[in-house]
């Protein structure tokens, strides 16, 4: 049986609408809000206003690409959290209206689970991991290690107690005077620098918890002192600084991921979220495929950023279980992985 | 509230200070000022723990506002205006409603929305000496 699902993602910057047929993508349309680059970040109200403007054109485009009519859809899926409340509400209301008008099931999807299940999208150039696997989700707002036992059963092993890994990149960049978002710039410059040039203290965290707040402070102090002695220090050492900061953040991530793989005995390792585009992180995983016999799963770039396809694929699994919701469902800015 | 100040040289001491600070503070608006990396989020985390919050208190830089619940069921909002460039954005996410409800409102980077804040608030300033010891100063402001 072929099941066509419309997936709506509006939790943050991007409005994205996808249509899937079982685990294959028929369309995945993202209206990127370039306006945010001018504002130096995610601006909540701008985000929700832009979602309102983007959502109908995105739907039209997705239907056209998929060569389907609204009547061909079997269910409407949407992100109900976590995210920015104003943005989530746009997608939630739109999904409810469509489901009501078309009289087809409504499926709510947890954004964090969807990031992980993006690995299950069927495409020619993506290998789907077998269950169980471990997933490291790293983005501007999240840093988590999850045991993915099935599409339905996931266990959070640990997460950040303060800043997210992506935030660590962006704030370290800010301290060095780089523009927002600094992550991709640091990645580029890191390729030209010596990752061992500078050492920054790593946090000692229990179990699978992460902390990046102390690293930010340690970079700040180091640079304040260095700039006092040589005002040109940052400019003269930018590549080495970027390489060393990137190496430190990745080391912190890898230490915990290695511990999780060892403790659970799982060697299928997936990464998800925007930071999985980082070339240093990808390299670190490749090394561990060699040294630790891991099988690593790195999603295609278009599935690492927020996208409607991951919402639709997650909803496909819920559809199979008839896990639908009614119109009383509400968006929630904070939402645990288990919900 | 008279002006008071505390010192902390590590995260454990921040928790001890937070226990004292929370007894002096009243529910309502609490602004935290200090350079990036001085420990604003860490202090708010400790204040939330002192109020009995059980969830992980993490940075709201990305989410702009995090909501928690204290031991007595009180609502606690943790804002971070770091990303805001235009003050109107704060109004648009409902700043006035948050201010009107009398809940705990901890705010990082209030400088970003200085024209929109009420004239009465509690202010916590963080500074560091040459050895990295944090000075946490507390006062009530009536402009």
Coordinates of C-alpha atoms in Angstrom, one line a residue, chain A residues 112 115-116 135-146 160 164-167 169 210 212 249-250 252-254 257 270-278 281 285 304-305:
Chain A
X112 CA 14.1 15.8 17.9
X115 CA 15.9 14.5 13.1
X116 CA 16.9 11.0 14.0
X135 CA 22.5 8.9 17.4
X136 CA 24.4 12.1 18.3
X137 CA 22.1 15.0 17.6
X138 CA 24.1 18.2 17.4
X139 CA 22.6 21.6 16.4
X140 CA 22.4 25.2 17.5
X141 CA 19.9 24.4 20.2
X142 CA 20.6 20.7 21.1
X143 CA 23.3 18.2 21.9
X144 CA 22.0 14.7 22.8
X145 CA 23.1 11.1 22.6
X146 CA 20.1 8.8 22.0
X160 CA 23.9 19.3 27.4
X164 CA 24.6 23.4 22.7
X165 CA 27.5 22.4 20.5
X166 CA 26.3 24.6 17.7
X167 CA 26.0 27.5 20.2
X169 CA 30.8 27.3 17.7
X210 CA 27.8 17.6 27.9
X212 CA 30.1 23.8 26.6
X249 CA 34.4 20.8 20.6
X250 CA 34.7 17.6 18.5
X252 CA 34.2 16.6 23.8
X253 CA 31.5 15.1 21.6
X254 CA 33.6 12.1 20.6
X257 CA 30.0 9.1 22.0
X270 CA 24.5 8.1 13.3
X271 CA 24.7 11.8 13.6
X272 CA 21.9 14.3 13.1
X273 CA 21.2 18.1 13.2
X274 CA 22.9 21.1 11.6
X275 CA 26.4 20.5 13.1
X276 CA 26.6 17.2 11.3
X277 CA 27.6 19.3 8.3
X278 CA 30.9 20.1 10.1
X281 CA 33.0 16.0 12.9
X285 CA 33.7 9.6 12.6
X304 CA 20.4 17.6 8.6
X305 CA 18.9 21.1 8.6

